[in-house]
CSV table of C-alpha atoms in Angstrom, one decimal:
chain,number,residue,atom,x,y,z
A,1,SER,CA,8.1,-15.5,-18.6
A,2,SER,CA,8.8,-16.0,-22.3
A,3,GLY,CA,6.8,-19.2,-22.5
A,4,ILE,CA,3.4,-19.1,-24.2
A,5,ASN,CA,0.1,-20.6,-22.9
A,6,ALA,CA,0.9,-24.2,-22.3
A,7,GLU,CA,-2.7,-25.2,-23.1
A,8,TRP,CA,-2.4,-24.7,-26.8
A,9,PRO,CA,-1.2,-27.8,-28.8
A,10,LEU,CA,1.4,-27.4,-31.4
A,11,ARG,CA,0.5,-30.3,-33.7
A,12,PRO,CA,-1.4,-32.8,-31.5
A,13,GLY,CA,0.2,-36.2,-31.7
A,14,LYS,CA,2.8,-35.3,-34.4
A,15,ASP,CA,5.3,-32.9,-32.9
A,16,ASP,CA,7.6,-35.4,-31.2
A,17,THR,CA,7.4,-38.2,-33.8
A,18,PRO,CA,10.5,-39.2,-35.7
A,19,GLN,CA,8.7,-38.3,-38.9
A,20,ALA,CA,8.0,-34.8,-37.7
A,21,LEU,CA,11.6,-34.3,-36.5
A,22,GLN,CA,13.0,-35.6,-39.7
A,23,THR,CA,10.8,-33.1,-41.7
A,24,GLU,CA,12.0,-30.3,-39.5
A,25,SER,CA,15.6,-31.2,-40.1
A,26,LYS,CA,15.0,-30.5,-43.8
A,27,LEU,CA,13.8,-26.9,-43.3
A,28,PRO,CA,15.8,-24.2,-44.9
A,29,SER,CA,18.3,-22.3,-42.8
A,30,LYS,CA,16.9,-19.8,-40.3
A,31,LYS,CA,17.2,-16.1,-41.4
A,32,ARG,CA,16.0,-12.7,-40.2
A,33,TYR,CA,12.7,-11.3,-41.4
A,34,ALA,CA,10.2,-8.5,-40.9
A,35,ILE,CA,6.6,-9.5,-40.7
A,36,LEU,CA,4.2,-6.8,-41.9
A,37,MET,CA,0.8,-7.5,-40.3
A,38,GLY,CA,-2.4,-6.1,-38.9
A,39,PHE,CA,-5.0,-7.2,-36.4
A,40,CYS,CA,-8.2,-6.3,-34.5
A,41,GLY,CA,-7.5,-6.4,-30.8
A,42,ASP,CA,-11.0,-6.5,-29.5
A,43,LYS,CA,-10.9,-10.3,-28.6
A,44,TYR,CA,-7.4,-10.3,-27.3
A,45,LYS,CA,-5.6,-9.3,-24.1
A,46,GLY,CA,-3.0,-7.3,-25.8
A,47,MET,CA,-0.2,-7.9,-28.3
A,48,MET,CA,2.5,-9.5,-26.1
A,49,ILE,CA,2.4,-13.1,-24.9
A,50,ASN,CA,0.8,-13.5,-21.5
A,51,PRO,CA,0.4,-17.1,-20.3
A,52,GLY,CA,-3.2,-18.1,-19.6
A,53,VAL,CA,-4.8,-15.4,-21.8
A,54,ARG,CA,-5.3,-15.0,-25.6
A,55,THR,CA,-2.9,-12.6,-27.2
A,56,ILE,CA,-1.9,-11.7,-30.8
A,57,GLU,CA,1.6,-13.1,-30.5
A,58,GLU,CA,0.4,-16.5,-29.3
A,59,GLU,CA,-1.8,-16.7,-32.4
A,60,LEU,CA,1.1,-15.7,-34.6
A,61,LEU,CA,3.4,-18.3,-33.0
A,62,LYS,CA,0.8,-21.0,-33.6
A,63,ALA,CA,0.6,-20.0,-37.2
A,64,PHE,CA,4.4,-19.9,-37.6
A,65,HIS,CA,4.6,-23.4,-36.3
A,66,ARG,CA,1.7,-24.9,-38.3
A,67,SER,CA,3.2,-23.3,-41.4
A,68,SER,CA,6.6,-24.9,-40.7
A,69,LEU,CA,8.3,-21.5,-40.3
A,70,ILE,CA,9.7,-22.4,-36.9
A,71,LYS,CA,10.7,-25.7,-35.3
A,72,SER,CA,8.8,-27.4,-32.4
A,73,CYS,CA,11.7,-26.8,-30.1
A,74,ASN,CA,11.4,-23.0,-30.6
A,75,ALA,CA,7.7,-22.7,-30.8
A,76,THR,CA,7.1,-22.0,-27.1
A,77,ASP,CA,10.0,-19.6,-26.4
A,78,ILE,CA,10.1,-16.3,-28.4
A,79,LYS,CA,13.6,-15.6,-27.2
A,80,LYS,CA,14.9,-18.5,-29.4
A,81,LEU,CA,13.4,-16.6,-32.3
A,82,SER,CA,14.9,-13.2,-31.3
A,83,PHE,CA,11.3,-12.1,-31.6
A,84,GLN,CA,10.5,-8.3,-31.3
A,85,ARG,CA,7.5,-6.2,-31.9
A,86,ALA,CA,7.8,-2.6,-33.2
A,87,SER,CA,5.2,-1.2,-30.9
A,88,ARG,CA,3.4,-2.8,-28.0
A,89,THR,CA,-0.4,-2.7,-28.0
A,90,ASP,CA,-2.6,-3.2,-24.9
A,91,LYS,CA,-5.9,-5.0,-24.4
A,92,GLY,CA,-8.5,-4.2,-27.0
A,93,VAL,CA,-6.2,-2.0,-29.1
A,94,SER,CA,-6.0,-2.8,-32.8
A,95,ALA,CA,-3.3,-2.3,-35.5
A,96,ALA,CA,-3.6,-1.6,-39.2
A,97,ARG,CA,0.1,-1.6,-39.9
A,98,GLN,CA,2.3,-3.4,-37.3
A,99,ILE,CA,5.7,-5.0,-37.7
A,100,VAL,CA,7.4,-7.8,-35.9
A,101,SER,CA,10.9,-9.1,-36.5
A,102,CYS,CA,12.1,-12.7,-35.9
A,103,ASN,CA,14.1,-15.6,-37.2
A,104,LEU,CA,12.2,-17.9,-39.5
A,105,HIS,CA,12.7,-20.9,-41.8
A,106,VAL,CA,11.3,-19.5,-45.1
A,107,ASP,CA,11.6,-21.3,-48.4
A,108,ASP,CA,9.1,-19.4,-50.6
A,109,ILE,CA,7.9,-16.0,-49.2
A,110,GLU,CA,4.7,-15.8,-51.2
A,111,ARG,CA,3.7,-19.3,-50.2
A,112,SER,CA,4.6,-18.7,-46.6
A,113,VAL,CA,2.4,-15.6,-46.5
A,114,GLU,CA,-0.5,-17.6,-47.9
A,115,LEU,CA,0.1,-20.5,-45.4
A,116,LEU,CA,0.3,-18.1,-42.5
A,117,ASN,CA,-3.0,-16.4,-43.4
A,118,SER,CA,-4.7,-19.8,-43.8
A,119,GLN,CA,-3.6,-20.6,-40.2
A,120,LEU,CA,-4.5,-17.3,-38.6
A,121,PRO,CA,-7.9,-16.1,-37.4
A,122,SER,CA,-9.7,-13.7,-39.7
A,123,ASP,CA,-9.0,-10.8,-37.4
A,124,ILE,CA,-5.2,-11.2,-37.9
A,125,ILE,CA,-3.5,-10.7,-41.3
A,126,VAL,CA,0.0,-11.0,-42.6
A,127,TYR,CA,0.6,-8.6,-45.5
A,128,ASP,CA,4.2,-9.7,-46.3
A,129,ILE,CA,7.4,-11.3,-45.0
A,130,ILE,CA,10.5,-9.3,-45.9
A,131,ARG,CA,14.2,-10.5,-45.6
A,132,THR,CA,16.2,-8.0,-43.5
A,133,THR,CA,19.7,-7.6,-42.1
A,134,LYS,CA,20.9,-10.2,-39.5
A,135,SER,CA,20.7,-7.7,-36.7
A,136,TYR,CA,17.4,-6.1,-37.6
A,137,ASP,CA,15.3,-5.1,-34.6
A,138,CYS,CA,11.9,-3.6,-35.6
A,139,HIS,CA,11.6,-1.7,-32.3
A,140,LYS,CA,15.1,-0.2,-32.4
A,141,TYR,CA,14.6,1.0,-36.0
A,142,ALA,CA,11.1,2.4,-35.5
A,143,THR,CA,11.5,6.1,-36.4
A,144,SER,CA,8.0,7.2,-35.3
A,145,ARG,CA,4.5,5.8,-34.8
A,146,VAL,CA,1.0,7.0,-36.0
A,147,TYR,CA,-2.1,6.2,-34.0
A,148,GLN,CA,-5.7,6.9,-34.7
A,149,TYR,CA,-8.5,7.1,-32.2
A,150,LEU,CA,-12.1,6.7,-33.5
A,151,CYS,CA,-14.3,8.7,-31.3
A,152,PRO,CA,-18.2,9.2,-31.3
A,153,THR,CA,-18.9,12.9,-31.3
A,154,TYR,CA,-21.4,12.8,-28.5
A,155,VAL,CA,-18.5,12.6,-26.1
A,156,PHE,CA,-17.9,16.3,-26.8
A,157,ALA,CA,-21.4,17.4,-26.0
A,158,LYS,CA,-21.5,20.2,-23.3
A,159,THR,CA,-24.3,18.6,-21.2
A,160,TYR,CA,-25.7,15.1,-20.5
A,161,ALA,CA,-28.9,16.2,-22.1
A,162,GLU,CA,-27.1,16.4,-25.4
A,163,THR,CA,-25.1,13.2,-24.9
A,164,TYR,CA,-27.0,10.8,-27.0
A,165,ILE,CA,-26.6,8.7,-30.1
A,166,GLY,CA,-28.1,11.2,-32.6
A,167,TYR,CA,-25.9,14.1,-31.4
A,168,ARG,CA,-24.2,16.1,-34.2
A,169,LEU,CA,-21.0,18.1,-33.4
A,170,PRO,CA,-21.4,21.8,-34.0
A,171,GLN,CA,-18.6,23.5,-35.9
A,172,ASP,CA,-17.6,25.7,-33.0
A,173,VAL,CA,-17.2,22.7,-30.7
A,174,LEU,CA,-15.2,20.9,-33.4
A,175,GLU,CA,-12.8,23.8,-33.6
A,176,GLN,CA,-12.5,23.8,-29.8
A,177,VAL,CA,-11.5,20.1,-30.0
A,178,ARG,CA,-8.9,20.9,-32.6
A,179,THR,CA,-7.5,23.8,-30.6
A,180,THR,CA,-7.3,21.7,-27.5
A,181,LEU,CA,-5.5,18.9,-29.3
A,182,THR,CA,-2.8,21.3,-30.6
A,183,PHE,CA,-1.8,21.9,-27.0
A,184,PHE,CA,-0.2,18.5,-26.9
A,185,VAL,CA,2.0,19.0,-29.9
A,186,GLY,CA,5.7,19.4,-29.4
A,187,THR,CA,8.1,18.2,-26.7
A,188,LYS,CA,6.4,18.0,-23.3
A,189,ASN,CA,6.6,16.2,-20.0
A,190,PHE,CA,3.8,13.7,-20.1
A,191,PHE,CA,4.2,12.2,-16.6
A,192,ASN,CA,0.6,12.9,-15.8
A,193,TYR,CA,-0.4,11.0,-19.0
A,194,THR,CA,0.9,7.6,-18.0
A,195,SER,CA,1.2,5.4,-14.9
A,196,GLY,CA,3.9,5.0,-12.2
A,197,LYS,CA,6.1,7.9,-13.4
A,198,LYS,CA,7.4,10.9,-11.5
A,199,MET,CA,7.7,14.4,-12.8
A,200,ASN,CA,11.5,14.3,-12.9
A,201,ASP,CA,11.7,11.0,-14.9
A,202,PRO,CA,13.4,11.9,-18.2
A,203,SER,CA,11.5,9.1,-20.0
A,204,CYS,CA,8.3,11.2,-19.6
A,205,SER,CA,9.6,13.8,-22.1
A,206,ARG,CA,8.0,12.9,-25.4
A,207,TYR,CA,7.8,14.6,-28.8
A,208,LEU,CA,4.4,14.7,-30.7
A,209,ARG,CA,4.9,15.8,-34.3
A,210,SER,CA,1.2,16.4,-35.0
A,211,ILE,CA,-2.4,15.7,-33.8
A,212,GLU,CA,-5.3,16.2,-36.2
A,213,CYS,CA,-9.1,15.8,-35.9
A,214,SER,CA,-11.0,14.8,-39.0
A,215,ASP,CA,-14.3,16.3,-40.1
A,216,PRO,CA,-17.3,14.3,-38.6
A,217,PHE,CA,-18.7,11.4,-40.5
A,218,VAL,CA,-21.8,9.2,-39.8
A,219,MET,CA,-21.8,5.4,-39.4
A,220,GLY,CA,-25.3,4.0,-38.8
A,221,ASN,CA,-27.0,6.6,-36.5
A,222,THR,CA,-23.8,7.7,-34.8
A,223,GLU,CA,-21.4,10.5,-35.8
A,224,TRP,CA,-17.7,10.0,-35.4
A,225,VAL,CA,-14.3,11.7,-35.8
A,226,ARG,CA,-10.8,10.3,-36.4
A,227,ILE,CA,-8.1,11.8,-34.2
A,228,THR,CA,-4.7,11.0,-35.7
A,229,LEU,CA,-1.6,11.3,-33.5
A,230,HIS,CA,2.0,11.2,-34.9
A,231,GLY,CA,4.8,10.9,-32.4
A,232,ASP,CA,8.3,9.5,-32.1
A,233,SER,CA,7.1,7.2,-29.2
A,234,PHE,CA,4.2,6.9,-26.7
A,235,MET,CA,4.1,5.8,-23.1
A,236,TYR,CA,1.6,3.4,-21.5
A,237,HIS,CA,-1.9,4.9,-21.6
A,238,MET,CA,-0.6,8.2,-23.0
A,239,ILE,CA,-2.9,8.4,-26.0
A,240,ARG,CA,-6.0,7.4,-24.1
A,241,LYS,CA,-5.2,10.0,-21.5
A,242,ILE,CA,-4.7,12.7,-24.1
A,243,ILE,CA,-8.1,11.8,-25.6
A,244,GLY,CA,-9.6,11.7,-22.1
A,245,MET,CA,-8.3,15.2,-21.2
A,246,THR,CA,-9.4,16.6,-24.5
A,247,ILE,CA,-13.0,15.3,-23.9
A,248,ALA,CA,-13.1,16.6,-20.3
A,249,THR,CA,-11.8,20.0,-21.4
A,250,THR,CA,-14.2,20.3,-24.3
A,251,ARG,CA,-17.2,19.3,-22.1
A,252,ASP,CA,-16.2,22.0,-19.7
A,253,VAL,CA,-15.9,19.4,-16.9
A,254,THR,CA,-12.6,21.0,-16.0
A,255,PRO,CA,-11.5,24.6,-16.6
A,256,ALA,CA,-9.1,25.3,-19.5
A,257,GLN,CA,-6.2,26.2,-17.2
A,258,TYR,CA,-6.3,22.6,-15.8
A,259,LEU,CA,-4.8,21.4,-19.1
A,260,GLN,CA,-1.8,23.7,-18.6
A,261,LYS,CA,-1.6,22.5,-15.0
A,262,SER,CA,-1.3,18.9,-16.1
A,263,PHE,CA,2.1,19.6,-17.6
A,264,GLU,CA,3.5,21.3,-14.5
A,265,SER,CA,5.1,19.7,-11.4
A,266,GLU,CA,1.9,18.8,-9.6
A,267,ARG,CA,0.2,15.3,-9.9
A,268,CYS,CA,-3.1,15.8,-11.7
A,269,ASP,CA,-6.1,13.6,-12.2
A,270,VAL,CA,-6.3,12.8,-16.0
A,271,PRO,CA,-9.2,10.6,-17.2
A,272,LEU,CA,-8.4,7.5,-19.3
A,273,ALA,CA,-10.5,7.1,-22.4
A,274,PRO,CA,-11.6,3.6,-23.4
A,275,GLY,CA,-9.2,1.5,-25.5
A,276,LEU,CA,-11.9,0.4,-28.0
A,277,GLY,CA,-11.3,3.1,-30.5
A,278,LEU,CA,-7.5,3.1,-30.5
A,279,ILE,CA,-5.7,1.9,-33.6
A,280,LEU,CA,-2.0,1.7,-34.3
A,281,GLU,CA,-2.1,3.1,-37.8
A,282,GLU,CA,1.5,2.7,-38.8
A,283,VAL,CA,5.0,2.1,-37.5
A,284,LYS,CA,7.5,4.0,-39.7
A,285,GLN,CA,10.9,2.4,-40.3
A,286,GLN,CA,12.7,5.3,-42.0
A,287,ARG,CA,15.9,4.8,-40.1
A,288,TYR,CA,16.3,1.3,-41.4
A,289,ASN,CA,15.2,2.3,-45.0
A,290,ASN,CA,17.7,5.1,-45.1
A,291,LYS,CA,20.6,2.9,-43.9
A,292,PHE,CA,19.9,-0.3,-45.8
A,293,ALA,CA,17.4,0.2,-48.5
A,294,SER,CA,18.4,3.5,-50.1
A,295,ASP,CA,20.8,1.8,-52.6
A,296,ASN,CA,18.4,-1.1,-53.3
A,297,THR,CA,20.5,-3.7,-51.5
A,298,ARG,CA,17.5,-4.4,-49.2
A,299,LYS,CA,13.8,-4.2,-49.8
A,300,PRO,CA,12.4,-1.2,-48.0
A,301,LEU,CA,10.0,-1.6,-45.1
A,302,VAL,CA,7.1,0.5,-46.5
A,303,TRP,CA,3.4,-0.1,-47.0
A,304,ASP,CA,2.7,1.2,-50.5
A,305,ALA,CA,2.3,-2.2,-52.1
A,306,TYR,CA,-0.3,-3.3,-49.6
A,307,GLU,CA,-2.4,-0.1,-49.2
A,308,GLU,CA,-5.6,-1.5,-50.7
A,309,THR,CA,-5.4,-4.7,-48.6
A,310,VAL,CA,-4.7,-2.6,-45.5
A,311,ARG,CA,-7.6,-0.4,-46.3
A,312,GLN,CA,-10.0,-3.3,-46.8
A,313,PHE,CA,-8.8,-5.1,-43.6
A,314,LYS,CA,-9.0,-2.0,-41.5
A,315,ALA,CA,-12.6,-1.3,-42.7
A,316,ASP,CA,-13.9,-4.8,-42.4
A,317,GLN,CA,-12.0,-6.2,-39.4
A,318,ILE,CA,-11.1,-3.2,-37.2
A,319,GLU,CA,-13.4,-0.1,-37.8
A,320,LYS,CA,-16.5,-2.2,-38.3
A,321,VAL,CA,-15.9,-3.9,-34.9
A,322,ILE,CA,-15.4,-0.6,-33.2
A,323,TYR,CA,-18.7,0.8,-34.6
A,324,GLU,CA,-20.6,-2.3,-33.8
A,325,GLU,CA,-19.2,-2.6,-30.3
A,326,GLU,CA,-20.1,0.9,-29.4
A,327,GLN,CA,-23.6,0.5,-30.9
A,328,LYS,CA,-24.0,-2.7,-28.8
A,329,ARG,CA,-22.2,-2.1,-25.6
A,330,ARG,CA,-22.1,1.7,-25.3
A,331,VAL,CA,-18.5,1.5,-24.1
A,332,VAL,CA,-17.7,5.2,-24.7
A,333,LEU,CA,-21.2,6.5,-23.7
A,334,GLN,CA,-20.9,4.6,-20.4
A,335,TRP,CA,-17.4,6.0,-19.8
A,336,VAL,CA,-18.6,9.6,-20.2
A,337,GLU,CA,-20.7,9.2,-17.1
A,338,THR,CA,-17.5,8.5,-15.1
A,339,LEU,CA,-16.1,11.9,-15.8
A,340,LYS,CA,-18.2,13.4,-12.9
A,341,MET,CA,-16.3,11.1,-10.5
A,342,HIS,CA,-12.9,12.8,-11.3
A,343,THR,CA,-11.4,15.4,-8.9
A,344,PHE,CA,-10.4,18.0,-11.4
A,345,TYR,CA,-11.1,20.9,-9.1
A,346,THR,CA,-9.1,21.9,-6.0
A,347,GLY,CA,-11.7,23.5,-3.7
A,348,ASP,CA,-14.1,24.6,-6.4
A,349,VAL,CA,-17.5,23.1,-6.8
A,350,LEU,CA,-18.5,21.5,-10.1
A,351,PRO,CA,-21.7,22.8,-11.7
A,352,GLU,CA,-24.7,20.9,-10.4
A,353,SER,CA,-25.8,20.2,-14.0
A,354,LEU,CA,-22.8,18.0,-14.5
A,355,PHE,CA,-23.8,15.8,-11.6
A,356,THR,CA,-27.4,15.4,-12.8
A,357,LYS,CA,-28.0,12.6,-15.3
A,358,PRO,CA,-31.3,13.3,-17.0
A,359,GLU,CA,-33.2,10.6,-18.8
A,360,VAL,CA,-31.9,11.0,-22.3
A,361,LYS,CA,-33.7,9.6,-25.3
A,362,SER,CA,-31.6,7.4,-27.6
A,363,THR,CA,-32.2,7.9,-31.3
A,364,VAL,CA,-31.6,4.2,-31.7
A,365,GLU,CA,-33.6,2.5,-29.0
A,366,GLY,CA,-35.9,5.3,-28.1
A,367,VAL,CA,-35.5,4.6,-24.4
A,368,PRO,CA,-33.6,6.6,-21.7
A,369,CYS,CA,-29.9,6.0,-21.8
A,370,SER,CA,-29.9,5.1,-18.2
A,371,THR,CA,-31.9,2.0,-19.1
A,372,VAL,CA,-30.0,1.0,-22.2
A,373,PRO,CA,-27.9,-2.1,-21.6
A,374,MET,CA,-24.3,-1.0,-21.3
A,375,GLY,CA,-22.6,-4.4,-21.4
A,376,ASN,CA,-19.3,-5.0,-19.5
A,377,GLY,CA,-17.4,-2.2,-21.3
């Protein structure tokens, strides 16, 4: 269904009045725009409209309507706006630089941006509204996508005894993580890294341009790394499964050859890392820029002018939430314990030490991890 949650009011008591309809009749003509935006996905059930639950697009449509950028008759049906998002994000996933395209009634762009941000929650921001060609589709013109995954380094510890908040990643283990990640670069069949796909499905062939792991950095008492993935496109759960397999391989929960096996014809068990640390870093629109903006006839869809605003929003509204949620709910720490439930081996026996969960002292609470409140994660 393209209809949004029927429970949200457009403008209570005003939308169907003659005065409101008369005002809407005076709106400027509808034109095609790219909306450059960002958001923290922690409190939302994904990007796309889903009746009955809170989503990013529902909040955006509310703000469009309250800012008089769309008419009441179009406010509950995104098809009437020819609405498209450059990249879909799932429950809990954030975006630093996302693009949507749709038809809007815009009189003054700068004022419209200000109005939108005044109507949006603080965890959603619009950086700019840019006039595009009539047929512009941000998904179709997306050349490639960059994602980041913020990961606490204790997930790479070799034993449960080392898996605690104050863990610091040794250099040799960091290099092992980086080496493992390079295995995913290039064109490969990722049918084991998504859901509901068969090995011979051509859509499972994806090209990853690069994957890099940063040096560790400390936030609070926890050490983290940023894993940056640049690919033409990604399938459902693909990035989280790449992270999950990298963690499992580094922890020696599965033998190294299992990584190679996961790209062969047999169905393999690949763990799905939590969505909390996943950020859509950027959707690149090079194809559109080359075709329409190279001769200055159209404004290019690039992020240079907003970099400081993006950096501040990402630090305050996205990364801060990720750090605080892991500190509070232990989402990733709790997930690590589920690795022992995976059937990586075929006939072999997992080392007994991986099944034994010792009472580990947390450097934050000073109590065994087994007794630390985990939340709903």
